[in-house]
PDB file of C-alpha atoms and ligand atoms in Angstrom:
ATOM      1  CA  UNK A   1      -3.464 -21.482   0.523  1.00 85.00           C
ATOM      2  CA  UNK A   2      -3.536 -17.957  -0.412  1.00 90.00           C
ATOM      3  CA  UNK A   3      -5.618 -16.656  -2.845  1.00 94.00           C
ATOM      4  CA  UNK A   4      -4.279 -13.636  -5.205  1.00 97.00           C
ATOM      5  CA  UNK A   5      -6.394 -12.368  -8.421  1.00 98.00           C
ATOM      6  CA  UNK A   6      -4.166 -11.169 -10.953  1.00 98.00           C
ATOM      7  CA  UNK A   7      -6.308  -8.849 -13.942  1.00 98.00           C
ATOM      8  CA  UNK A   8      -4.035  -8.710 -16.529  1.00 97.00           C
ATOM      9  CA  UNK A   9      -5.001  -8.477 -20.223  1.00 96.00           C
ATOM     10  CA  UNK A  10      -1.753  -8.968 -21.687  1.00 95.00           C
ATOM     11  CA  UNK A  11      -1.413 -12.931 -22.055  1.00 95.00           C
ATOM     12  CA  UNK A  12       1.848 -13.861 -21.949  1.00 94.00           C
ATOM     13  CA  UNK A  13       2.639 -11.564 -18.869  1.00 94.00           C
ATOM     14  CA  UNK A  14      -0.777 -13.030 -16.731  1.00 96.00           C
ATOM     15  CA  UNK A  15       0.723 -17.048 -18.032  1.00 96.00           C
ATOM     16  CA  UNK A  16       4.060 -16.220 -16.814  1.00 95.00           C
ATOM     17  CA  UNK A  17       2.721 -14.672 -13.415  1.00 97.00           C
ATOM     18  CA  UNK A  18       0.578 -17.710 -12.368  1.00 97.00           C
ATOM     19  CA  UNK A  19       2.695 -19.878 -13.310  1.00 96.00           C
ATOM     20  CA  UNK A  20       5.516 -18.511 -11.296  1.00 96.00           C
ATOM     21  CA  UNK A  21       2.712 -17.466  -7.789  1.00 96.00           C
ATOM     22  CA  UNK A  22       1.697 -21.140  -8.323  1.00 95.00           C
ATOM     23  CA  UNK A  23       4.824 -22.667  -8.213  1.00 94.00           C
ATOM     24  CA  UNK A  24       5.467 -20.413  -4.742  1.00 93.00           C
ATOM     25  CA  UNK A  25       1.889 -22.211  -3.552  1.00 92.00           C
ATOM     26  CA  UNK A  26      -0.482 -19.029  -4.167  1.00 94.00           C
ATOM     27  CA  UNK A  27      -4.008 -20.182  -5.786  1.00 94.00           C
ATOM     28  CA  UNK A  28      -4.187 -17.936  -8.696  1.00 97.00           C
ATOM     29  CA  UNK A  29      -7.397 -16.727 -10.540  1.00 97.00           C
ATOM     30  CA  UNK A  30      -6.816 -14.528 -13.964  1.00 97.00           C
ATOM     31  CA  UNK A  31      -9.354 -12.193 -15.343  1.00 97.00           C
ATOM     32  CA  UNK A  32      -8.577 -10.606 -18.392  1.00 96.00           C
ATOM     33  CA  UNK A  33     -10.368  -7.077 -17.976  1.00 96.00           C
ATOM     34  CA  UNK A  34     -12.049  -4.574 -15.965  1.00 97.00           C
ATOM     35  CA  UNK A  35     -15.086  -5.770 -15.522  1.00 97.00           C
ATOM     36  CA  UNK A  36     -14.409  -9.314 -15.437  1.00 96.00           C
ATOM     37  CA  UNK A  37     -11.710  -8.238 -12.756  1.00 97.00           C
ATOM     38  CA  UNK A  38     -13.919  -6.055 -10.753  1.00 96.00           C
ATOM     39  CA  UNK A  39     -16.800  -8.739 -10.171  1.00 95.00           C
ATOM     40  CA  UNK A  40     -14.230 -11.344  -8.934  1.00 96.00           C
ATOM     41  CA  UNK A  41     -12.647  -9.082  -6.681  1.00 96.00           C
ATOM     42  CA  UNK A  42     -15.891  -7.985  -4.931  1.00 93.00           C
ATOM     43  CA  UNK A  43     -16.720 -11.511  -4.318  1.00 85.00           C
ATOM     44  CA  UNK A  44     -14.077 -14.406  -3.800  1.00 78.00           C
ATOM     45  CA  UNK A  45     -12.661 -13.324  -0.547  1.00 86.00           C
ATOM     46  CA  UNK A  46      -8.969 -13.088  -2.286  1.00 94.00           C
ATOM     47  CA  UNK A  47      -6.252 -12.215   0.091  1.00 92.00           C
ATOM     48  CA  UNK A  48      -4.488  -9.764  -2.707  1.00 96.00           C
ATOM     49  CA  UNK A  49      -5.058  -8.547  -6.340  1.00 97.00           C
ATOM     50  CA  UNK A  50      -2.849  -7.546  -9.153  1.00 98.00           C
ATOM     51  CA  UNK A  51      -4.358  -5.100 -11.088  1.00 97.00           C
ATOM     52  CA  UNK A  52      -3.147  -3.900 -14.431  1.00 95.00           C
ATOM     53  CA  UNK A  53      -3.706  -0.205 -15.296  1.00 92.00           C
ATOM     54  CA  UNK A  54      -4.657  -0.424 -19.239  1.00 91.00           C
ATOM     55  CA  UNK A  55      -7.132  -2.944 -19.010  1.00 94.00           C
ATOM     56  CA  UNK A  56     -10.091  -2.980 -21.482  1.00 94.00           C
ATOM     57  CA  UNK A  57     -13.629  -2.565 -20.324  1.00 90.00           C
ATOM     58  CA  UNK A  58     -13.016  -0.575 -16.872  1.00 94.00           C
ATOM     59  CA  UNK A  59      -8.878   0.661 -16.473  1.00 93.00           C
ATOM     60  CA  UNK A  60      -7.310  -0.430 -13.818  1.00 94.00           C
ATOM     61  CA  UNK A  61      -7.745   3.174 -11.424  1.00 93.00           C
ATOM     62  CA  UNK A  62     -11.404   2.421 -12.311  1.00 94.00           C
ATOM     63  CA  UNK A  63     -11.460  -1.004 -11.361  1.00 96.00           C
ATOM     64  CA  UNK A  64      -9.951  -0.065  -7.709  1.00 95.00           C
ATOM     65  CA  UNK A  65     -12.350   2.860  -7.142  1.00 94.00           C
ATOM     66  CA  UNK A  66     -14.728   0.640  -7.363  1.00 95.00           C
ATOM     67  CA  UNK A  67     -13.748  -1.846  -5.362  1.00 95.00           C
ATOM     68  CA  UNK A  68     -12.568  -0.149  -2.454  1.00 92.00           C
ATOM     69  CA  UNK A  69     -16.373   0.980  -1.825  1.00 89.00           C
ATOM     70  CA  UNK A  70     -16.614  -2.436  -0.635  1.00 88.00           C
ATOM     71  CA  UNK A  71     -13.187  -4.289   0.080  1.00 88.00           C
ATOM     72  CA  UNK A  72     -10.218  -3.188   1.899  1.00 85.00           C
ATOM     73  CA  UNK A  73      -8.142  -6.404  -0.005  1.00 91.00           C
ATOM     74  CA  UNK A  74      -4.740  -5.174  -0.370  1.00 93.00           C
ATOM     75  CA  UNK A  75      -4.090  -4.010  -4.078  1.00 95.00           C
ATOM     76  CA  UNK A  76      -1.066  -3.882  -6.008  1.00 95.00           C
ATOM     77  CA  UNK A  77      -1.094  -1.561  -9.230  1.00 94.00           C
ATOM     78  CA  UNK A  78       0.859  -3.174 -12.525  1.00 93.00           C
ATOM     79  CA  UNK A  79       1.772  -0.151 -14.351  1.00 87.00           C
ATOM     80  CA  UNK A  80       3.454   1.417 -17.509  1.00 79.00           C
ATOM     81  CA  UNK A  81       7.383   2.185 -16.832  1.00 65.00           C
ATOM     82  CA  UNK A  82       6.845   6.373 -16.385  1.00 67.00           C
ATOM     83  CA  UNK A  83       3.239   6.255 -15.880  1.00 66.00           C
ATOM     84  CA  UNK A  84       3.832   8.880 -12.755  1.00 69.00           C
ATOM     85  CA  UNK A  85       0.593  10.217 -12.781  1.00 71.00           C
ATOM     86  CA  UNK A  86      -0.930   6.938 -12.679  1.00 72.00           C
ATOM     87  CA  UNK A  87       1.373   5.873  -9.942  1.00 71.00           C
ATOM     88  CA  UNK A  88       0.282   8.566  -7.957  1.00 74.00           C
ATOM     89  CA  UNK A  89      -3.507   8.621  -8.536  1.00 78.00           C
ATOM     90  CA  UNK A  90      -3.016   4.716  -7.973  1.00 76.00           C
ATOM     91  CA  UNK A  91      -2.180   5.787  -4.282  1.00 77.00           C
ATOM     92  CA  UNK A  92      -4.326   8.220  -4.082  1.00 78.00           C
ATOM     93  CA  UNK A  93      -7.402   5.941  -4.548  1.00 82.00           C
ATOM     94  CA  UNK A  94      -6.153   3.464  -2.241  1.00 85.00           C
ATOM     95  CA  UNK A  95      -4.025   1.158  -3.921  1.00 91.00           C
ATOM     96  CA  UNK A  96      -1.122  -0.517  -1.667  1.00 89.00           C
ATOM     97  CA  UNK A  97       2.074  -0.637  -3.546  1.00 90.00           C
ATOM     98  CA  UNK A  98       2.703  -0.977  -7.272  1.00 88.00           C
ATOM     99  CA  UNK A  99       5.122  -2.209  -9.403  1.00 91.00           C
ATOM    100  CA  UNK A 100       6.517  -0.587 -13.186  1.00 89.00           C
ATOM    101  CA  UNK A 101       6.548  -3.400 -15.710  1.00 89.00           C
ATOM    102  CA  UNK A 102       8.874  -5.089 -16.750  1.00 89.00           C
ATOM    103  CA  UNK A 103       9.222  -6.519 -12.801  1.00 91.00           C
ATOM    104  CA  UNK A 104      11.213  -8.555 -11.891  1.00 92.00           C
ATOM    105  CA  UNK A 105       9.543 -12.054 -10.305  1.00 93.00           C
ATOM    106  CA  UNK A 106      11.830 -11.711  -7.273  1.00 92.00           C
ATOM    107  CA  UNK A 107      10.505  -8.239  -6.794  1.00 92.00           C
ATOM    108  CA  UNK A 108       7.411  -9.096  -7.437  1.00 95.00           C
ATOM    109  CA  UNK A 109       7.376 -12.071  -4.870  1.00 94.00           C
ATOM    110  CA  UNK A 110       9.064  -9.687  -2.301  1.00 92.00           C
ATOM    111  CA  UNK A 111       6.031  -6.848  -2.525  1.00 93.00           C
ATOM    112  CA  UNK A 112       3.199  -9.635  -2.224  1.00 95.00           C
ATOM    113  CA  UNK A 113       4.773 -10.773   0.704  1.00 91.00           C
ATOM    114  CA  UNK A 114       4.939  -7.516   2.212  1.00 88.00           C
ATOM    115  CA  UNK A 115       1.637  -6.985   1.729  1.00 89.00           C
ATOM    116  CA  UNK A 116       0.273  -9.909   2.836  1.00 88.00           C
ATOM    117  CA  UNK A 117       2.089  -9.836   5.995  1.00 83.00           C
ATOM    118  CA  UNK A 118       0.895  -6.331   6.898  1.00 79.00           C
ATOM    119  CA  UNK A 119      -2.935  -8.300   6.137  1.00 75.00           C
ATOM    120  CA  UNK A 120      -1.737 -10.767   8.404  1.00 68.00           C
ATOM    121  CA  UNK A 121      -0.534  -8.578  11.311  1.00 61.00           C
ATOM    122  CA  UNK A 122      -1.034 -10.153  14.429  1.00 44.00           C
ATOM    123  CA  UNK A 123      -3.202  -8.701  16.940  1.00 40.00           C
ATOM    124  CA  UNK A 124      -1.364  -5.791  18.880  1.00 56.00           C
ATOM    125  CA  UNK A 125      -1.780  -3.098  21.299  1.00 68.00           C
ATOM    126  CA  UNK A 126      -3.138   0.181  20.552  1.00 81.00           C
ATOM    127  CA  UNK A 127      -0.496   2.784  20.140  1.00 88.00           C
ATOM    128  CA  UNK A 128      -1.923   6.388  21.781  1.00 88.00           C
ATOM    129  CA  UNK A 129       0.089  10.128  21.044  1.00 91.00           C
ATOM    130  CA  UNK A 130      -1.893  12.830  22.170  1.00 89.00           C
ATOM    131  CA  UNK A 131      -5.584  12.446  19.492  1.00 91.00           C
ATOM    132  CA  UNK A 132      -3.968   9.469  17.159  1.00 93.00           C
ATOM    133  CA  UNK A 133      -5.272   6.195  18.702  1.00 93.00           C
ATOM    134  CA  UNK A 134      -4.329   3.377  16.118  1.00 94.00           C
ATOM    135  CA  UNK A 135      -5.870   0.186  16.543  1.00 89.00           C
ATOM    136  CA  UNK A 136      -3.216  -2.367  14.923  1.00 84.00           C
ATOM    137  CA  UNK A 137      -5.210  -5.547  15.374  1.00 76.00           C
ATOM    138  CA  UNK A 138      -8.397  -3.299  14.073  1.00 80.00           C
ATOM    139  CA  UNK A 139      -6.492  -1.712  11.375  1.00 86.00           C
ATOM    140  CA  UNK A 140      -8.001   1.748  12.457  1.00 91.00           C
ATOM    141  CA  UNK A 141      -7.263   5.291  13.101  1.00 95.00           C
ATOM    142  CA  UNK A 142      -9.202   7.649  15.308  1.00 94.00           C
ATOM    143  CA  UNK A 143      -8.252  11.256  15.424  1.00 94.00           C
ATOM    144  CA  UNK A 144     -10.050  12.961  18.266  1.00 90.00           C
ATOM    145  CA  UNK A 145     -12.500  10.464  18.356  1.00 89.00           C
ATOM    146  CA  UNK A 146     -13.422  10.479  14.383  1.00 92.00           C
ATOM    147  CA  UNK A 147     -12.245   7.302  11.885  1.00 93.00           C
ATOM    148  CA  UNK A 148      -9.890   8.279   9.481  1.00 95.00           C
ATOM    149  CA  UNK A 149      -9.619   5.819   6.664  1.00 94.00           C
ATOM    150  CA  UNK A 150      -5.816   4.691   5.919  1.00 94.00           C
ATOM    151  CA  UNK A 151      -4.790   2.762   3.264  1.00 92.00           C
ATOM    152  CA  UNK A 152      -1.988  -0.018   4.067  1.00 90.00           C
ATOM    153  CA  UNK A 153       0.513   2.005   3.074  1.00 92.00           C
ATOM    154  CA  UNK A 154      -0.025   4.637   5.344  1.00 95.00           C
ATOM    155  CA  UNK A 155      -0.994   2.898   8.231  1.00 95.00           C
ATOM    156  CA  UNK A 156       2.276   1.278   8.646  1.00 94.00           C
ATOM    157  CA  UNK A 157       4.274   4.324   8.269  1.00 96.00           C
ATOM    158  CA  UNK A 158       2.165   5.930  10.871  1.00 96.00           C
ATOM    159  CA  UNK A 159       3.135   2.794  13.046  1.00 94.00           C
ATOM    160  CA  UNK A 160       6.353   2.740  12.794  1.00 94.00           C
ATOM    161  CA  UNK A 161       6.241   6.751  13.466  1.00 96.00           C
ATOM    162  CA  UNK A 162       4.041   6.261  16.780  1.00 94.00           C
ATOM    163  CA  UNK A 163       6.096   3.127  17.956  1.00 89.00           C
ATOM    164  CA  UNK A 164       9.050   5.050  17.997  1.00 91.00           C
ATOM    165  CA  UNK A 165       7.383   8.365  19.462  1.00 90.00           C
ATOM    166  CA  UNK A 166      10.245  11.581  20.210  1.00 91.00           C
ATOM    167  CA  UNK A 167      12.508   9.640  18.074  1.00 91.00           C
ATOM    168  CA  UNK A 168      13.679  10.927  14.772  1.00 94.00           C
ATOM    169  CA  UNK A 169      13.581   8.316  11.485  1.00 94.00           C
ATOM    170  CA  UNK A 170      15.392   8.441   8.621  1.00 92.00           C
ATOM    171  CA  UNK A 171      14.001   8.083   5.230  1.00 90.00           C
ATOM    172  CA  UNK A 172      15.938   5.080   4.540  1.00 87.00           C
ATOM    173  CA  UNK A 173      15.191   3.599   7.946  1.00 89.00           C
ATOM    174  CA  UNK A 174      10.997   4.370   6.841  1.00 92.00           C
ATOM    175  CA  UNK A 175      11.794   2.854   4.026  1.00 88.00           C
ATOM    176  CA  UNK A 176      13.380  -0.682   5.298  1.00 84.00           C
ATOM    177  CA  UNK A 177      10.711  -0.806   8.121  1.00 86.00           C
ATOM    178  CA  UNK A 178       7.340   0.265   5.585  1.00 89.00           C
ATOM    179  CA  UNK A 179       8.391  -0.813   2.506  1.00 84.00           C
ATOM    180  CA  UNK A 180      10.344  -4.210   3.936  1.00 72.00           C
ATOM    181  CA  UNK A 181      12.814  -4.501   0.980  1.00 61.00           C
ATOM    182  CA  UNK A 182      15.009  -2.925  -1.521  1.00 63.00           C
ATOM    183  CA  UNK A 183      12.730  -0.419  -2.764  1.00 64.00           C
ATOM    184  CA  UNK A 184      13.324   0.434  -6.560  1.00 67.00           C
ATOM    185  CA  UNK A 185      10.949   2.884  -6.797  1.00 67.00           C
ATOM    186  CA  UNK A 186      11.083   6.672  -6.253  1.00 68.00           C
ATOM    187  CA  UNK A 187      13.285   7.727  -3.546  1.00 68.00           C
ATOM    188  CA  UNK A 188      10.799  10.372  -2.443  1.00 84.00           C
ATOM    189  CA  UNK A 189       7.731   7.944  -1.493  1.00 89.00           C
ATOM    190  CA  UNK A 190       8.466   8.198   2.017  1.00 92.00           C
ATOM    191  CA  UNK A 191       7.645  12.296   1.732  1.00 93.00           C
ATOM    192  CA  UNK A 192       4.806  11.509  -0.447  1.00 93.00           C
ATOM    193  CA  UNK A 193       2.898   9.249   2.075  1.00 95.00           C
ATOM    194  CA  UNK A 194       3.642  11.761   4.554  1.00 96.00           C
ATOM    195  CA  UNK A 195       1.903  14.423   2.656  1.00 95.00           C
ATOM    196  CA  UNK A 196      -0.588  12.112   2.653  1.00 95.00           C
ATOM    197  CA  UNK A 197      -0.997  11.478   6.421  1.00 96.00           C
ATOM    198  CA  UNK A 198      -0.343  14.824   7.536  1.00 95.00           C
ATOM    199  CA  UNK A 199      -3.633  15.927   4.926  1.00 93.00           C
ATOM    200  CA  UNK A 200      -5.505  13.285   6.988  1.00 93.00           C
ATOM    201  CA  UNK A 201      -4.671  14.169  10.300  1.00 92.00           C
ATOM    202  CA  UNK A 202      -3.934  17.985  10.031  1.00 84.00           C
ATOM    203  CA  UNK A 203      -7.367  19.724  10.995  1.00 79.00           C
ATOM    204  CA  UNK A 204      -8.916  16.991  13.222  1.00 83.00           C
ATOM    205  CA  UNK A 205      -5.457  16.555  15.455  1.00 80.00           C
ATOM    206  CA  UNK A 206      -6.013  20.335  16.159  1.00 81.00           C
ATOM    207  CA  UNK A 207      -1.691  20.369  16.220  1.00 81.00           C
ATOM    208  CA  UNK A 208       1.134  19.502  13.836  1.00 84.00           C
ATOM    209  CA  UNK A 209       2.166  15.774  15.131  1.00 92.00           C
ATOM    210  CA  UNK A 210       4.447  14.285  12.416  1.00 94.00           C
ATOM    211  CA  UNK A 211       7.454  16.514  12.135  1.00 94.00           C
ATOM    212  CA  UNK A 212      10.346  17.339   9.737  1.00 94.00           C
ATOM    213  CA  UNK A 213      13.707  17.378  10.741  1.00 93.00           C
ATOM    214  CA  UNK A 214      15.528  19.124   8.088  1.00 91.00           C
ATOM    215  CA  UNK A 215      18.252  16.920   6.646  1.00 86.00           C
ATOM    216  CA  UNK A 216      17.595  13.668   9.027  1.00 90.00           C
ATOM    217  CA  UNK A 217      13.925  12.811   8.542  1.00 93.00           C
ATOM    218  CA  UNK A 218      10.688  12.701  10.251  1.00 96.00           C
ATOM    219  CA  UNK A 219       9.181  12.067  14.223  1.00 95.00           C
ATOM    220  CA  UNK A 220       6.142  11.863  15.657  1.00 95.00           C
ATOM    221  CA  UNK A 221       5.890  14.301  19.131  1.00 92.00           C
ATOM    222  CA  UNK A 222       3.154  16.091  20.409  1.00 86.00           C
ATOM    223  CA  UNK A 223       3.861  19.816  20.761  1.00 74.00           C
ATOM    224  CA  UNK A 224       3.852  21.113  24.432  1.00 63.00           C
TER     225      UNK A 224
HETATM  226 CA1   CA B 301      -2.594  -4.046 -19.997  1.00 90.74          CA
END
């Protein structure tokens, strides 16, 4: 059985959530703020956590800073509908995915199992383009020779880029194949986590390997 932590201070949202993850067979464990939240998640070997942002004690973007000193567990933010900047900083710090109350169950449902599944990736074959060598079974990224830390997020765009090397992607196809399901979110994401990968590859790749093709999208091809 899975195990998800959901830290969640609001009551009636955190009863409604485990009672809905239990009755899809997830073992749920509530915590009611920061710190209660943070010293569960560093310990109890939980597949996933739902983290609220306003949280008493430590907030929520507190809370994952923390954590991911120590755990890689995938994270998905709860946050205020219009809380951009906390959407983004969420990211930033290494959260997963998040999700702009009020959610949906269904969506809710759909997310956790995308995450989970990227956990669960089977073992694979290393994908090579010029200095990118990701290690999908490891879950790592070398760039001419040095780790460069990825969250979740990032590391599956980046595979779906490499596995299709010279070919151009769409947003929308990114989208279906990184996000896995009807995304409600911002339509820009994609060119937000590619900001974010290019800023992590750029100097150490020594070349410009993820590409823009105005109007169509974005490829991965190493410059000749
Ligand atoms: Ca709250």
């Amino acid at each position: 059985m899975q195990k998800i932590l959901l830290v969640e201070d609001e009551v009636s949202i955190a009863r409604f959530v485990e009672l809905e993850l239990t009755h899809e067979g997830y073992a749920v464990t509530k915590a009611e703020d920061g710190r209660q939240g943070l010293a569960l998640a560093e310990g109890n070997g939980f597949d996933l956590v739902l983290l609220d942002i306003m949280l008493p004690g430590l907030n929520g973007l507190e809370v994952l800073r923390r954590l991911r000193k120590t755990s890689d567990v995938p994270v998905i933010m709860l946050t205020a509908r219009d809380a951009v900047m906390d959407k983004v900083t969420g990211l930033d710090m290494g959260a997963d995915d998040y999700i702009t109350k009020p959610f949906s169950i269904e969506e809710l449902l759909a997310r956790i199992r995308t995450a989970l599944r990227r956990k669960n990736a089977q073992a694979l074959p290393q994908l090579v383009i010029g200095p990118l060598v990701l290690d999908v079974a490891r879950h790592t990224l070398t760039v001419a020779g040095e780790n460069v830390d990825l969250t979740g997020r990032e590391f599956s765009l980046l595979q779906v880029l490499m596995e299709n090397k010279d070919i151009v992607l769409t947003r929308d196809v990114l989208m279906e194949r990184v996000w896995g399901y009807d995304y409600l979110g911002e339509t820009n994401v994609v060119d937000v986590y590619i900001r974010y990968l290019r800023a992590k590859i750029g100097e150490k790749a020594g070349q410009q390997l993820i590409h823009t093709v105005r109007g169509l999208g974005y490829v991965v091809r190493e410059e000749i």
